Short mmCIF file of C-alpha atoms in Angstrom, two decimals:
data_model
loop_
_atom_site.label_atom_id
_atom_site.label_comp_id
_atom_site.label_asym_id
_atom_site.label_seq_id
_atom_site.Cartn_x
_atom_site.Cartn_y
_atom_site.Cartn_z
CA MET A 1 -2.98 19.17 -1.94
CA HIS A 2 0.06 19.08 0.28
CA GLU A 3 3.38 19.99 -1.25
CA ILE A 4 5.59 16.91 -1.68
CA PRO A 5 9.29 17.79 -1.61
CA LYS A 6 10.73 17.08 -5.09
CA ASN A 7 13.81 15.47 -3.59
CA HIS A 8 11.79 12.86 -1.71
CA PRO A 9 13.11 9.46 -2.86
CA ARG A 10 9.56 8.20 -3.36
CA TYR A 11 8.36 11.43 -5.00
CA LYS A 12 6.62 9.73 -7.95
CA SER A 13 4.79 7.25 -5.76
CA LEU A 14 3.66 10.04 -3.42
CA ILE A 15 2.47 12.20 -6.33
CA PHE A 16 0.29 9.37 -7.64
CA ARG A 17 -0.97 8.76 -4.11
CA GLU A 18 -1.97 12.46 -4.03
CA LYS A 19 -3.79 12.07 -7.36
CA LEU A 20 -5.86 9.28 -5.84
CA VAL A 21 -6.57 11.35 -2.73
CA GLN A 22 -7.69 14.21 -4.98
CA GLY A 23 -9.99 11.78 -6.83
CA PHE A 24 -11.48 10.77 -3.49
CA ARG A 25 -12.02 14.43 -2.52
CA ASP A 26 -13.60 15.05 -5.92
CA GLY A 27 -16.03 12.24 -5.17
CA TYR A 28 -15.23 9.60 -7.76
CA VAL A 29 -12.58 7.44 -6.03
CA ALA A 30 -14.09 5.09 -3.43
CA ILE A 31 -12.55 5.05 0.05
CA GLN A 32 -11.99 1.30 -0.42
CA GLY A 33 -9.99 2.28 -3.51
CA LEU A 34 -7.49 4.09 -1.29
CA ILE A 35 -6.83 0.99 0.79
CA ALA A 36 -6.60 -1.15 -2.36
CA HIS A 37 -4.01 1.30 -3.70
CA GLY A 38 -1.97 0.81 -0.53
CA ARG A 39 -1.99 -2.94 -1.06
CA GLY A 40 -0.75 -2.33 -4.59
CA GLU A 41 2.10 -0.17 -3.26
CA CYS A 42 3.20 -3.14 -1.15
CA PHE A 43 3.49 -5.47 -4.14
CA ASP A 44 5.22 -2.71 -6.10
CA TYR A 45 7.91 -2.72 -3.41
CA LEU A 46 8.27 -6.48 -3.80
CA ILE A 47 8.90 -6.26 -7.56
CA GLY A 48 11.34 -3.38 -6.99
CA GLU A 49 9.12 -0.53 -8.20
CA LYS A 50 10.11 -1.18 -11.79
CA THR A 51 8.65 -3.02 -14.80
CA LEU A 52 9.90 -6.61 -14.85
CA GLU A 53 10.72 -8.33 -18.13
CA PRO A 54 7.87 -10.89 -17.85
CA ALA A 55 5.45 -7.96 -17.56
CA ILE A 56 6.69 -6.71 -20.95
CA LYS A 57 5.75 -10.11 -22.39
CA SER A 58 2.25 -9.71 -20.96
CA MET A 59 1.96 -6.20 -22.36
CA LYS A 60 2.96 -7.39 -25.84
CA ALA A 61 0.38 -10.20 -25.70
CA ALA A 62 -2.18 -7.69 -24.43
CA ILE A 63 -1.54 -5.25 -27.27
CA ALA A 64 -1.67 -8.12 -29.80
CA ALA A 65 -5.04 -9.21 -28.37
CA LEU A 66 -6.37 -5.64 -28.44
CA LEU A 67 -5.18 -5.02 -32.01
CA LEU A 68 -6.67 -8.33 -33.20
CA ALA A 69 -9.97 -7.80 -31.40
CA GLU A 70 -13.23 -7.12 -33.22
CA LYS A 71 -14.67 -5.15 -30.33
CA PRO A 72 -12.06 -4.26 -27.70
CA VAL A 73 -13.19 -2.36 -24.62
CA ILE A 74 -11.21 -0.66 -21.85
CA SER A 75 -13.10 -0.84 -18.56
CA VAL A 76 -12.52 2.17 -16.30
CA ASN A 77 -13.03 2.53 -12.55
CA GLY A 78 -12.31 5.38 -10.15
CA ASN A 79 -8.71 4.48 -9.34
CA ILE A 80 -7.55 4.16 -12.94
CA ALA A 81 -9.39 7.37 -13.87
CA ALA A 82 -7.49 9.17 -11.10
CA LEU A 83 -4.09 7.68 -11.94
CA THR A 84 -3.84 7.57 -15.74
CA PRO A 85 -6.81 9.33 -17.40
CA ALA A 86 -4.79 10.63 -20.38
CA GLU A 87 -3.26 7.21 -21.00
CA ILE A 88 -6.66 5.48 -21.07
CA VAL A 89 -7.83 7.81 -23.81
CA GLU A 90 -4.58 7.54 -25.76
CA LEU A 91 -4.42 3.74 -25.53
CA ALA A 92 -8.08 3.46 -26.59
CA ASP A 93 -7.24 5.62 -29.63
CA GLU A 94 -4.18 3.56 -30.55
CA VAL A 95 -5.98 0.19 -30.45
CA ASN A 96 -9.43 1.44 -31.49
CA ALA A 97 -11.04 0.37 -28.23
CA ALA A 98 -14.25 1.64 -26.70
CA ILE A 99 -14.07 3.10 -23.16
CA GLU A 100 -16.65 1.98 -20.61
CA VAL A 101 -17.06 3.01 -16.98
CA ASN A 102 -17.77 0.11 -14.58
CA LEU A 103 -17.65 0.61 -10.84
CA PHE A 104 -17.54 -1.79 -7.91
CA TYR A 105 -19.32 0.80 -5.73
CA ARG A 106 -21.41 2.33 -8.49
CA THR A 107 -23.31 5.54 -8.11
CA GLU A 108 -24.52 7.57 -11.07
CA ASP A 109 -22.66 10.55 -9.66
CA ARG A 110 -19.31 8.72 -9.61
CA ALA A 111 -19.88 7.27 -13.10
CA GLU A 112 -20.69 10.71 -14.50
CA LYS A 113 -17.68 12.36 -12.83
CA ILE A 114 -15.37 9.74 -14.33
CA ALA A 115 -16.91 10.20 -17.79
CA LYS A 116 -16.41 13.95 -17.49
CA ILE A 117 -12.71 13.50 -16.74
CA LEU A 118 -12.25 11.16 -19.71
CA TYR A 119 -14.03 13.61 -22.01
CA GLU A 120 -11.75 16.36 -20.75
CA TYR A 121 -8.79 14.20 -21.78
CA GLY A 122 -10.24 13.88 -25.27
CA ALA A 123 -12.34 10.70 -25.17
CA LYS A 124 -14.76 10.61 -28.11
CA GLU A 125 -17.32 8.42 -26.35
CA VAL A 126 -17.59 7.02 -22.83
CA LEU A 127 -19.97 4.08 -22.46
CA GLY A 128 -21.55 2.76 -19.27
CA ILE A 129 -23.11 5.99 -18.06
CA LYS A 130 -26.75 6.41 -19.15
CA ASP A 131 -26.54 3.31 -21.33
CA ALA A 132 -25.57 0.73 -18.68
CA THR A 133 -28.82 -1.10 -19.37
CA ALA A 134 -27.65 -4.66 -20.08
CA THR A 135 -26.60 -7.06 -17.34
CA ILE A 136 -23.97 -9.78 -17.17
CA PRO A 137 -24.64 -12.88 -15.04
CA GLU A 138 -22.81 -14.05 -11.91
CA LEU A 139 -22.22 -10.61 -10.52
CA HIS A 140 -24.08 -8.88 -7.76
CA SER A 141 -25.75 -5.51 -7.61
CA GLU A 142 -24.70 -2.62 -9.76
CA ARG A 143 -21.54 -4.18 -11.13
CA ARG A 144 -23.50 -6.42 -13.48
CA ARG A 145 -24.77 -3.40 -15.40
CA VAL A 146 -22.93 -2.90 -18.66
CA SER A 147 -23.44 -1.10 -21.94
CA PRO A 148 -25.01 -3.15 -24.78
CA LYS A 149 -22.64 -1.35 -27.15
CA GLY A 150 -19.60 -2.00 -24.95
CA ILE A 151 -18.65 -4.80 -22.59
CA LEU A 152 -21.75 -6.88 -23.45
CA LYS A 153 -20.56 -7.30 -27.06
CA ALA A 154 -16.81 -7.04 -26.47
CA ASP A 155 -14.49 -9.91 -27.39
CA VAL A 156 -11.47 -8.46 -25.55
CA VAL A 157 -11.74 -6.43 -22.34
CA LEU A 158 -8.85 -4.64 -20.64
CA VAL A 159 -9.63 -4.33 -16.92
CA PRO A 160 -6.93 -2.34 -15.17
CA LEU A 161 -7.27 -2.69 -11.38
CA GLU A 162 -10.18 -5.12 -11.36
CA ASP A 163 -11.37 -7.59 -8.74
CA GLY A 164 -11.43 -11.36 -9.04
CA ASP A 165 -15.21 -11.82 -9.18
CA ARG A 166 -15.68 -9.60 -12.16
CA THR A 167 -12.66 -10.99 -14.00
CA GLU A 168 -14.07 -14.49 -13.58
CA ALA A 169 -17.56 -13.40 -14.68
CA LEU A 170 -16.17 -11.85 -17.87
CA ARG A 171 -14.12 -14.98 -18.57
CA LYS A 172 -17.21 -17.17 -18.17
CA LEU A 173 -18.90 -15.06 -20.85
CA GLY A 174 -16.11 -16.16 -23.18
CA LYS A 175 -14.31 -12.84 -23.28
CA THR A 176 -10.56 -12.49 -23.42
CA VAL A 177 -9.68 -10.59 -20.25
CA ILE A 178 -6.50 -8.55 -19.80
CA ALA A 179 -5.83 -7.43 -16.22
CA ILE A 180 -3.22 -5.10 -14.75
CA ASP A 181 -2.60 -6.23 -11.18
CA LEU A 182 0.48 -5.82 -8.98
CA ASN A 183 -0.39 -8.93 -6.96
CA PRO A 184 0.64 -12.01 -8.95
CA LEU A 185 -1.19 -14.23 -6.44
CA SER A 186 -4.56 -12.47 -6.60
CA ARG A 187 -7.72 -14.08 -7.95
CA THR A 188 -7.75 -11.43 -10.69
CA ALA A 189 -4.21 -12.34 -11.71
CA ARG A 190 -5.14 -16.01 -11.89
CA ALA A 191 -8.51 -15.48 -13.59
CA ALA A 192 -7.39 -13.21 -16.45
CA ASN A 193 -6.14 -14.58 -19.78
CA ILE A 194 -3.31 -12.05 -19.74
CA THR A 195 -2.14 -10.55 -16.46
CA ILE A 196 0.21 -7.59 -16.52
CA VAL A 197 1.92 -7.57 -13.13
CA ASP A 198 3.05 -3.97 -13.02
CA ASN A 199 2.06 -0.59 -11.66
CA VAL A 200 -0.49 1.07 -13.98
CA ILE A 201 1.52 4.28 -13.83
CA ARG A 202 4.36 2.47 -15.63
CA ALA A 203 2.30 -0.05 -17.59
CA MET A 204 -0.12 2.31 -19.31
CA PRO A 205 2.54 4.55 -20.97
CA LYS A 206 4.55 1.45 -21.92
CA MET A 207 1.47 -0.15 -23.52
CA ILE A 208 0.85 3.00 -25.57
CA GLU A 209 4.45 2.83 -26.80
CA LEU A 210 4.06 -0.87 -27.69
CA ALA A 211 0.73 -0.21 -29.45
CA LYS A 212 2.41 2.41 -31.66
CA GLU A 213 5.18 -0.03 -32.56
CA MET A 214 3.01 -3.13 -33.00
CA LYS A 215 0.36 -1.48 -35.20
CA SER A 216 2.67 -2.11 -38.16
CA LEU A 217 2.65 -5.89 -37.58
CA ASN A 218 0.31 -8.00 -39.67
CA LYS A 219 -2.42 -10.26 -38.28
CA ASN A 220 -0.29 -13.40 -38.46
CA GLU A 221 2.54 -11.78 -36.53
CA LEU A 222 0.12 -10.52 -33.87
CA GLN A 223 -1.60 -13.90 -33.65
CA SER A 224 1.73 -15.62 -33.22
CA ILE A 225 2.64 -13.36 -30.27
CA LEU A 226 -0.70 -14.16 -28.69
CA ASN A 227 -0.48 -17.92 -29.34
CA ASN A 228 2.96 -18.15 -27.78
CA TYR A 229 1.90 -16.40 -24.59
CA ARG A 230 1.47 -18.50 -21.41
CA ASN A 231 -0.02 -16.56 -18.50
CA GLU A 232 0.73 -19.17 -15.82
CA GLU A 233 4.40 -19.17 -16.87
CA VAL A 234 4.60 -15.40 -16.67
CA LEU A 235 2.98 -15.36 -13.21
CA ALA A 236 5.41 -18.03 -12.02
CA GLU A 237 8.35 -16.01 -13.41
CA ILE A 238 7.19 -12.90 -11.57
CA ILE A 239 6.81 -14.78 -8.29
CA ASN A 240 10.27 -16.26 -8.80
CA GLN A 241 11.73 -12.81 -9.42
CA ILE A 242 10.14 -11.57 -6.20
CA ILE A 243 11.63 -14.53 -4.34
CA LEU A 244 15.06 -13.93 -5.94
CA ARG A 245 14.91 -10.25 -5.05
CA LEU A 246 13.96 -11.01 -1.47
CA THR A 247 16.70 -13.65 -1.27
CA LYS A 248 19.31 -11.13 -2.46
CA LEU A 249 17.99 -8.48 -0.11
CA SER A 250 17.94 -10.83 2.85
CA SER A 251 21.56 -11.86 2.26
CA ASN A 252 22.59 -8.24 2.18
CA VAL A 253 20.33 -6.07 4.31
CA LYS A 254 21.89 -2.62 4.22
CA THR A 255 21.12 -0.76 7.36
CA LEU A 256 21.96 2.87 7.93
CA VAL A 257 25.36 3.45 9.50
CA ILE A 258 25.92 6.87 11.03
CA ASN A 259 29.52 7.88 11.58
CA PRO A 260 29.67 10.04 14.65
CA MET B 1 -19.36 2.29 10.93
CA HIS B 2 -20.24 -0.79 8.92
CA GLU B 3 -21.28 -3.81 10.97
CA ILE B 4 -18.62 -6.52 10.67
CA PRO B 5 -19.75 -10.12 11.31
CA LYS B 6 -17.85 -11.51 14.33
CA ASN B 7 -17.18 -14.79 12.52
CA HIS B 8 -15.46 -13.08 9.60
CA PRO B 9 -12.03 -14.69 9.16
CA ARG B 10 -10.39 -11.28 9.10
CA TYR B 11 -12.61 -9.73 11.82
CA LYS B 12 -9.78 -8.15 13.83
CA SER B 13 -8.13 -6.65 10.77
CA LEU B 14 -11.44 -5.20 9.56
CA ILE B 15 -12.23 -3.72 12.99
CA PHE B 16 -8.91 -1.89 13.02
CA ARG B 17 -9.49 -0.72 9.46
CA GLU B 18 -12.82 0.73 10.62
CA LYS B 19 -11.05 2.48 13.53
CA LEU B 20 -8.76 4.15 11.05
CA VAL B 21 -11.65 5.17 8.79
CA GLN B 22 -13.38 6.60 11.88
CA GLY B 23 -10.21 8.55 12.73
CA PHE B 24 -10.28 9.91 9.20
CA ARG B 25 -13.94 10.93 9.57
CA ASP B 26 -13.10 12.54 12.92
CA GLY B 27 -10.47 14.61 11.13
CA TYR B 28 -7.19 13.47 12.63
CA VAL B 29 -6.14 10.56 10.41
CA ALA B 30 -4.69 11.80 7.12
CA ILE B 31 -6.24 10.35 4.03
CA GLN B 32 -2.76 9.24 2.98
CA GLY B 33 -2.75 7.30 6.25
CA LEU B 34 -5.49 5.06 4.85
CA ILE B 35 -3.31 4.18 1.87
CA ALA B 36 -0.33 3.53 4.12
CA HIS B 37 -2.53 1.24 6.20
CA GLY B 38 -3.50 -0.72 3.08
CA ARG B 39 0.16 -1.25 2.34
CA GLY B 40 0.65 -2.46 5.89
CA GLU B 41 -2.24 -4.94 5.56
CA CYS B 42 -0.54 -6.45 2.55
CA PHE B 43 2.79 -6.92 4.33
CA ASP B 44 0.90 -8.33 7.32
CA TYR B 45 -0.59 -10.90 4.97
CA LEU B 46 2.94 -11.76 3.76
CA ILE B 47 4.18 -12.43 7.29
CA GLY B 48 1.05 -14.49 8.00
CA GLU B 49 -0.79 -11.94 10.20
CA LYS B 50 1.04 -13.07 13.31
CA THR B 51 4.02 -11.87 15.36
CA LEU B 52 7.14 -13.61 14.10
CA GLU B 53 9.83 -14.73 16.53
CA PRO B 54 12.46 -12.25 15.18
CA ALA B 55 10.03 -9.41 15.95
CA ILE B 56 10.00 -10.47 19.61
CA LYS B 57 13.79 -10.04 19.61
CA SER B 58 13.36 -6.50 18.26
CA MET B 59 10.74 -5.71 20.88
CA LYS B 60 13.04 -6.87 23.68
CA ALA B 61 15.89 -4.73 22.35
CA ALA B 62 13.46 -1.81 22.00
CA ILE B 63 12.26 -2.10 25.59
CA ALA B 64 15.86 -2.39 26.80
CA ALA B 65 16.74 0.80 24.90
CA LEU B 66 13.69 2.64 26.25
CA LEU B 67 14.36 1.54 29.85
CA LEU B 68 18.04 2.54 29.58
CA ALA B 69 17.28 5.90 27.96
CA GLU B 70 17.80 9.23 29.71
CA LYS B 71 15.05 10.93 27.71
CA PRO B 72 12.88 8.49 25.78
CA VAL B 73 10.09 9.87 23.61
CA ILE B 74 7.21 8.14 21.83
CA SER B 75 6.35 9.98 18.61
CA VAL B 76 2.65 9.82 17.72
CA ASN B 77 0.90 10.35 14.39
CA GLY B 78 -2.73 10.02 13.31
CA ASN B 79 -2.65 6.33 12.43
CA ILE B 80 -1.12 5.15 15.69
CA ALA B 81 -3.48 7.40 17.65
CA ALA B 82 -6.43 5.76 15.89
CA LEU B 83 -5.16 2.21 16.26
CA THR B 84 -3.62 1.96 19.75
CA PRO B 85 -4.20 5.15 21.79
CA ALA B 86 -4.50 3.34 25.16
CA GLU B 87 -1.33 1.35 24.49
CA ILE B 88 0.71 4.48 23.69
CA VAL B 89 -0.19 5.98 27.05
CA GLU B 90 0.39 2.73 28.93
CA LEU B 91 3.74 2.03 27.28
CA ALA B 92 4.89 5.62 27.93
CA ASP B 93 4.00 5.10 31.60
CA GLU B 94 5.84 1.79 31.84
CA VAL B 95 9.10 3.09 30.36
CA ASN B 96 8.81 6.70 31.58
CA ALA B 97 8.72 8.13 28.10
CA ALA B 98 7.38 11.48 26.98
CA ILE B 99 4.65 11.51 24.30
CA GLU B 100 5.01 13.90 21.37
CA VAL B 101 2.71 14.42 18.39
CA ASN B 102 4.52 14.71 15.06
CA LEU B 103 2.62 14.64 11.78
CA PHE B 104 3.69 14.19 8.17
CA TYR B 105 0.70 16.26 7.07
CA ARG B 106 0.60 18.57 10.06
CA THR B 107 -2.26 20.90 10.84
CA GLU B 108 -2.83 22.40 14.28
CA ASP B 109 -6.35 20.96 14.23
CA ARG B 110 -5.11 17.42 13.68
CA ALA B 111 -2.37 17.77 16.29
CA GLU B 112 -4.87 19.05 18.87
CA LYS B 113 -7.38 16.30 18.13
CA ILE B 114 -4.71 13.66 18.64
CA ALA B 115 -3.59 15.25 21.91
CA LYS B 116 -7.19 15.28 23.10
CA ILE B 117 -7.53 11.54 22.45
CA LEU B 118 -4.31 10.78 24.31
CA TYR B 119 -5.41 12.91 27.29
CA GLU B 120 -8.72 11.01 27.32
CA TYR B 121 -6.72 7.81 27.61
CA GLY B 122 -4.86 9.19 30.61
CA ALA B 123 -1.75 10.83 29.16
CA LYS B 124 -0.22 13.25 31.68
CA GLU B 125 1.42 15.47 29.07
CA VAL B 126 1.37 15.54 25.28
CA LEU B 127 4.21 17.49 23.68
CA GLY B 128 4.39 18.85 20.15
CA ILE B 129 1.15 20.84 20.17
CA LYS B 130 1.66 24.51 21.09
CA ASP B 131 5.31 23.85 21.94
CA ALA B 132 6.52 22.52 18.57
CA THR B 133 8.86 25.50 18.33
CA ALA B 134 12.24 23.86 17.71
CA THR B 135 13.28 22.47 14.33
CA ILE B 136 15.37 19.49 13.30
CA PRO B 137 17.50 19.70 10.16
CA GLU B 138 17.18 17.68 6.93
CA LEU B 139 13.42 17.62 6.95
CA HIS B 140 11.02 19.73 4.97
CA SER B 141 8.05 21.77 5.99
CA GLU B 142 6.06 21.14 9.13
CA ARG B 143 7.62 17.80 9.99
CA ARG B 144 10.80 19.44 11.19
CA ARG B 145 8.93 21.14 14.02
CA VAL B 146 9.51 19.41 17.35
CA SER B 147 9.19 20.20 21.02
CA PRO B 148 12.36 21.49 22.77
CA LYS B 149 11.33 19.39 25.77
CA GLY B 150 10.70 16.26 23.71
CA ILE B 151 12.23 14.93 20.50
CA LEU B 152 14.84 17.72 20.33
CA LYS B 153 16.47 16.49 23.56
CA ALA B 154 15.55 12.81 23.33
CA ASP B 155 18.22 10.11 23.22
CA VAL B 156 15.81 7.31 22.25
CA VAL B 157 12.74 7.86 20.05
CA LEU B 158 10.06 5.26 19.33
CA VAL B 159 8.46 6.06 15.98
CA PRO B 160 5.61 3.67 15.26
CA LEU B 161 4.54 3.97 11.61
CA GLU B 162 7.11 6.50 10.51
CA ASP B 163 8.56 7.34 7.10
CA GLY B 164 12.14 6.89 5.99
CA ASP B 165 13.12 10.56 5.74
CA ARG B 166 12.25 11.31 9.29
CA THR B 167 13.83 8.14 10.61
CA GLU B 168 17.07 9.05 8.84
CA ALA B 169 16.94 12.65 10.05
CA LEU B 170 16.54 11.48 13.65
CA ARG B 171 19.42 9.02 13.24
CA LYS B 172 21.67 11.77 11.87
CA LEU B 173 20.99 13.75 15.03
CA GLY B 174 22.53 10.84 16.93
CA LYS B 175 19.30 9.50 18.36
CA THR B 176 18.55 5.83 18.81
CA VAL B 177 15.47 5.23 16.68
CA ILE B 178 13.03 2.37 17.21
CA ALA B 179 10.54 1.87 14.37
CA ILE B 180 7.50 -0.37 14.04
CA ASP B 181 7.08 -1.13 10.34
CA LEU B 182 5.46 -4.10 8.61
CA ASN B 183 7.68 -3.62 5.55
CA PRO B 184 11.12 -5.10 6.24
CA LEU B 185 12.39 -3.54 2.98
CA SER B 186 11.36 0.04 3.68
CA ARG B 187 13.81 2.87 4.18
CA THR B 188 12.38 3.26 7.67
CA ALA B 189 13.13 -0.40 8.45
CA ARG B 190 16.70 -0.01 7.24
CA ALA B 191 17.29 3.40 8.79
CA ALA B 192 16.12 2.60 12.32
CA ASN B 193 18.47 1.15 14.94
CA ILE B 194 15.79 -1.29 15.99
CA THR B 195 12.99 -2.25 13.60
CA ILE B 196 9.99 -4.16 14.89
CA VAL B 197 8.45 -5.81 11.83
CA ASP B 198 4.98 -6.44 13.16
CA ASN B 199 1.49 -4.99 13.15
CA VAL B 200 1.22 -2.23 15.80
CA ILE B 201 -2.04 -3.78 17.00
CA ARG B 202 -0.06 -6.86 18.10
CA ALA B 203 3.27 -5.18 18.84
CA MET B 204 2.09 -2.44 21.21
CA PRO B 205 0.34 -4.77 23.75
CA LYS B 206 3.28 -7.19 23.56
CA MET B 207 5.75 -4.36 24.24
CA ILE B 208 3.77 -3.30 27.32
CA GLU B 209 3.92 -6.90 28.57
CA LEU B 210 7.68 -7.02 27.95
CA ALA B 211 8.22 -3.64 29.64
CA LYS B 212 6.47 -4.93 32.77
CA GLU B 213 8.68 -8.02 32.82
CA MET B 214 11.94 -6.31 31.93
CA LYS B 215 11.66 -3.45 34.44
CA SER B 216 13.06 -5.83 37.05
CA LEU B 217 16.30 -6.33 35.06
CA ASN B 218 19.34 -4.30 36.06
CA LYS B 219 21.22 -1.93 33.75
CA ASN B 220 23.87 -4.49 32.84
CA GLU B 221 21.28 -7.04 31.84
CA LEU B 222 19.41 -4.49 29.73
CA GLN B 223 22.64 -3.27 28.15
CA SER B 224 23.60 -6.83 27.29
CA ILE B 225 20.26 -7.40 25.49
CA LEU B 226 20.83 -4.20 23.54
CA ASN B 227 24.48 -4.99 22.71
CA ASN B 228 23.60 -8.43 21.40
CA TYR B 229 20.90 -7.14 19.08
CA ARG B 230 21.63 -7.02 15.33
CA ASN B 231 18.95 -5.26 13.32
CA GLU B 232 20.21 -6.42 9.92
CA GLU B 233 20.08 -10.05 11.06
CA VAL B 234 16.53 -9.67 12.31
CA LEU B 235 15.41 -8.03 9.04
CA ALA B 236 17.07 -10.84 7.07
CA GLU B 237 15.27 -13.46 9.17
CA ILE B 238 11.92 -11.79 8.54
CA ILE B 239 12.56 -11.56 4.80
CA ASN B 240 13.48 -15.25 4.80
CA GLN B 241 10.22 -16.13 6.47
CA ILE B 242 8.33 -14.14 3.82
CA ILE B 243 10.28 -16.00 1.10
CA LEU B 244 9.31 -19.33 2.60
CA ARG B 245 5.68 -18.29 2.69
CA LEU B 246 5.71 -16.98 -0.92
CA THR B 247 7.44 -20.16 -2.08
CA LYS B 248 4.67 -22.23 -0.55
CA LEU B 249 2.00 -19.99 -2.10
CA SER B 250 3.69 -19.93 -5.53
CA SER B 251 4.11 -23.70 -5.76
CA ASN B 252 0.39 -23.80 -6.23
CA VAL B 253 -0.55 -21.02 -8.71
CA LYS B 254 -3.83 -22.15 -10.26
CA THR B 255 -5.02 -20.18 -13.25
CA LEU B 256 -8.65 -20.20 -14.33
CA VAL B 257 -9.53 -22.67 -17.08
CA ILE B 258 -12.86 -22.11 -18.82
CA ASN B 259 -14.24 -25.08 -20.71
CA PRO B 260 -16.22 -23.81 -23.66
#
């Protein structure tokens, strides 16, 4: 890894970029995952590289759905394994969710490497490796393969960094789908029941915090949070905040002035 | 390389993505460059994947500055060498600029590979290889190394695809900095004197065309173009065009409804 100067104003973003690059070198992040990460960075700029208030609403609804679920599953791909492996394991613990590996560009080698990382971070069980024997309809190739103990039976699935096709396929199976996606206009964002428009590096720790707080709520309180949630309203709010931010910025573009 | 169908709606974009991936496989594009390219693709989508009229203004000011310069230099990194090597050499010829390799993640191997490509495309001299012996302040590690014949002495530097730190450091040395950056909000965009918010694959050929036209202008005419240029106004115009486009897109957010 290259040394990133600690005083670089985008230090955190560059460190997470390095984590992804390391995941690619280690053979479990797909090269397409690197370009997808870049697209995410762009939308992170647009929301101001911070968690917006509507995203907190989505996270609360997401945690309510996960805590109320009979069989919640967190679906893991290469990018999320590289970026927040510890948080996946901790969140799964907090909400009693199973962890299942599902890859767009699946190879057994990549799946096994990701499982190994999750076990190193303390996962008790990682599904979707040897047991990806069931299939879900409307998806092509290897992505349709899921674990009969995991996604096949799940009622609520958290898919951080997922694509639109798969989100739609899971919805059509009647599952409640929670996505984390920085692009509020993406097919994933529009197909999920609950879309958290935030960077996973901020969203995952925040969701763990919320899970710890919300575990003390009773079922009625959780259900009420979930019932009052409107995904299309949240997406519209996010887009409006981006527009407001851009409007402010455009009325006041600060360029660098050098005094000679 | 993967075969890309010629009728694909994003054919051109995918071809250039493949060029970058090839540059990575050939060992001169940094892996972080792939992520940066993904970010660029996203901003290109936001401006509508076409050259906006304010960007033409920036290009004209840039060519005026390059033609008026005593010692113009074009700074080259892995991404720009992969995307528009012929155009770098041609533009340098048209405006009598030196070409210098400067890399965020510098290795001698990468620098030499990039020089080799530029020589193959007809460059007479490529600085910044064995001669990167001077240093510029306010930058860390290898990026501060520049050629005493090139960037160190330059009055105008064109930095396609540069980062904010380096742009600021060059400005603080009193240089006129021209950046090409698809993100109108980036530190680079705000730190440069002239920011061309456009995709390099469209901007570089257009700048060559403008250089050929504008060479016939006299110094007063060129100076007048430069004096009338306002970077902050151009950035604001671009941001406004993105707002308009997002507003159109957001007025029609359709979420997925599943009928049980």
